[in-house]
Coordinates of C-alpha atoms in Angstrom, one line a residue:
M1 CA 0.1 0.2 0.0
K2 CA 1.3 3.7 -0.9
K3 CA 1.7 6.1 1.8
M4 CA -1.2 8.4 2.1
L5 CA -0.5 12.2 1.8
G6 CA -1.9 15.0 4.0
E7 CA -5.6 16.0 3.3
E8 CA -6.4 12.8 1.8
R9 CA -5.0 11.0 4.9
R10 CA -6.9 13.3 7.4
H11 CA -10.1 12.7 5.0
E12 CA -9.8 8.9 5.4
L13 CA -9.0 9.3 9.1
L14 CA -12.2 11.1 9.7
A15 CA -14.2 8.7 7.7
L16 CA -12.8 5.8 9.8
L17 CA -13.5 7.4 13.1
K18 CA -16.9 8.4 12.0
N19 CA -17.7 4.9 11.1
A20 CA -16.1 3.2 13.9
T21 CA -18.2 1.3 16.6
Q22 CA -15.0 1.4 18.9
P23 CA -12.1 3.4 19.6
L24 CA -9.4 3.0 17.0
T25 CA -5.8 3.1 18.0
G26 CA -3.0 5.3 16.6
T27 CA -1.1 2.2 15.5
D28 CA -4.0 0.6 13.7
L29 CA -4.7 4.0 11.8
A30 CA -0.8 4.3 11.0
K31 CA -0.9 0.8 9.4
H32 CA -4.2 1.7 7.5
T33 CA -2.6 4.8 6.1
N34 CA 0.9 3.5 5.9
V35 CA 2.4 6.3 7.9
S36 CA 4.1 6.4 11.3
R37 CA 2.0 6.5 14.7
Q38 CA 3.4 10.0 15.2
V39 CA 2.1 11.3 12.0
I40 CA -1.3 9.9 13.3
V41 CA -0.7 11.8 16.4
N42 CA -0.1 15.0 14.5
D43 CA -3.1 14.7 12.0
M44 CA -5.5 14.2 15.2
N45 CA -4.0 17.2 16.7
L46 CA -4.7 19.2 13.3
L47 CA -8.2 17.7 13.2
K48 CA -9.1 18.7 16.7
A49 CA -7.9 22.3 15.9
R50 CA -10.6 22.3 13.0
N51 CA -13.0 21.7 15.8
E52 CA -13.6 17.9 14.8
P53 CA -15.0 16.2 18.0
I54 CA -12.2 13.8 18.5
V55 CA -11.5 12.5 21.9
S56 CA -8.2 10.6 22.7
T57 CA -8.7 7.9 25.3
S58 CA -6.6 5.1 26.8
Q59 CA -8.3 2.5 24.1
G60 CA -7.9 5.0 21.1
Y61 CA -9.4 7.9 19.2
I62 CA -13.1 8.3 19.3
Y63 CA -15.4 10.5 17.1
M64 CA -17.8 12.0 19.4
H65 CA -21.0 11.8 17.4
N66 CA -20.8 8.2 18.1
M67 CA -21.7 8.9 21.8
L68 CA -24.8 11.0 21.1
Q69 CA -27.5 8.9 22.7
T70 CA -29.2 10.2 26.0
R71 CA -26.9 10.0 28.8
F72 CA -26.9 11.2 32.4
E73 CA -23.6 12.6 33.8
R74 CA -22.3 13.5 37.2
K75 CA -19.1 14.3 39.0
I76 CA -18.3 12.2 42.2
V77 CA -15.5 12.7 44.7
C78 CA -13.5 9.6 45.7
M79 CA -10.7 8.7 47.8
H80 CA -8.7 5.5 47.9
T81 CA -5.2 3.9 47.5
A82 CA -3.6 3.2 44.2
K83 CA -4.4 -0.5 44.8
Q84 CA -7.9 0.1 45.1
A85 CA -8.1 1.8 41.7
K86 CA -9.0 -1.3 39.7
E87 CA -11.8 -2.1 42.3
E88 CA -13.2 1.4 42.0
L89 CA -13.2 1.0 38.2
F90 CA -14.8 -2.4 38.3
V91 CA -17.5 -1.3 40.7
L92 CA -18.5 1.8 38.4
V93 CA -18.5 -0.3 35.1
D94 CA -20.5 -3.1 36.8
C95 CA -23.1 -0.8 37.3
G96 CA -23.6 0.1 33.9
V97 CA -21.7 3.4 34.2
T98 CA -18.8 4.8 32.1
V99 CA -15.9 6.6 33.8
E100 CA -15.2 9.6 31.4
S101 CA -12.4 11.1 33.1
V102 CA -10.4 11.8 36.3
I103 CA -9.8 15.2 37.9
V104 CA -7.4 16.3 40.5
E105 CA -6.7 19.8 41.9
H106 CA -2.8 20.6 41.4
P107 CA -1.4 23.5 43.6
V108 CA 0.5 25.2 40.4
Y109 CA -1.5 24.0 37.5
G110 CA -5.1 24.1 39.0
E111 CA -7.7 21.6 37.7
L112 CA -6.0 18.6 35.7
T113 CA -8.3 16.5 33.9
A114 CA -7.4 13.0 31.9
S115 CA -9.8 11.1 29.7
I116 CA -10.5 7.5 30.9
R117 CA -13.4 6.2 29.0
V118 CA -13.9 2.8 30.3
S119 CA -17.1 1.2 30.2
N120 CA -16.7 -2.3 31.1
R121 CA -14.2 -4.9 32.7
L122 CA -12.2 -5.7 29.5
E123 CA -11.5 -1.8 29.0
V124 CA -10.6 -1.4 32.7
E125 CA -8.3 -4.3 32.4
H126 CA -6.5 -2.7 29.3
F127 CA -6.5 0.5 31.2
M128 CA -4.8 -1.1 34.1
K129 CA -2.4 -3.0 31.8
R130 CA -1.1 0.3 30.2
V131 CA -0.6 1.9 33.6
Q132 CA 1.4 -1.1 34.8
E133 CA 3.3 -1.5 31.5
T134 CA 4.3 2.3 31.4
N135 CA 4.9 2.3 35.0
A136 CA 2.7 5.3 35.3
Q137 CA 1.3 7.0 38.4
F138 CA -2.4 7.7 38.8
L139 CA -3.2 11.4 38.8
S140 CA -4.6 10.9 42.4
A141 CA -1.1 10.1 43.5
L142 CA -0.9 14.0 43.4
T143 CA -3.5 14.5 45.9
D144 CA -2.9 11.5 48.5
G145 CA -5.7 9.5 46.8
T146 CA -8.4 12.4 46.3
H147 CA -9.9 12.9 42.9
L148 CA -13.0 13.3 41.0
H149 CA -14.6 11.3 38.0
V150 CA -17.0 12.2 35.7
I151 CA -19.3 9.5 35.3
S152 CA -22.2 8.8 32.7
A153 CA -24.8 6.4 32.2
T154 CA -28.1 5.9 29.9
A155 CA -30.1 6.0 33.2
E156 CA -29.8 7.9 36.4
E157 CA -30.5 4.5 38.4
N158 CA -27.1 3.3 37.2
L159 CA -25.1 6.3 38.5
N160 CA -27.3 6.1 42.1
L161 CA -26.3 2.4 42.1
A162 CA -22.8 3.3 41.4
E163 CA -22.5 5.8 44.1
A164 CA -24.0 3.5 46.8
K165 CA -21.7 0.8 46.1
L166 CA -18.7 3.1 46.4
R167 CA -20.1 4.6 49.8
A168 CA -20.5 1.0 50.9
L169 CA -16.8 0.4 50.1
G170 CA -15.8 3.6 51.8
I171 CA -14.4 5.1 48.6
L172 CA -17.0 7.9 48.0
V173 CA -16.4 11.1 49.7
E174 CA -19.4 13.1 50.7
N175 CA -20.1 16.5 51.9

């Protein structure tokens, strides 16, 4: 396959993302267009600068129109050790909740937000594996375990159930 150039490649990337039913990795997109993963990262940044609703997640790139069903969203405050992170995420996804992001308050930078976008145990396992393989620390390490999550679900009952289960584990921080 020949190397795709500039605008033609970005047009192809948009088409792939718009038709995808799951996140597409930079590596897969690079193979499809016969360029390096870094070229894909640059292309995604250019597309985002054009206000294309592309989100980078730990599972890959998502075109946000794919997520336009009615969803309820809320922020929750949690506190736990790094060893409890997987348990926390499992509880949330087992309640039918998507963990959209994590937010911590940094003394210099203010609010730091990172996309997580996990909706099931397989995605949680993949996320945790990437954390382990890269020897990364969770953002909550900056705040002694305290952090916020933006969570979403197709029904408020799922969000309520998730909060109740985290409360029972002593992970949910309440006023």
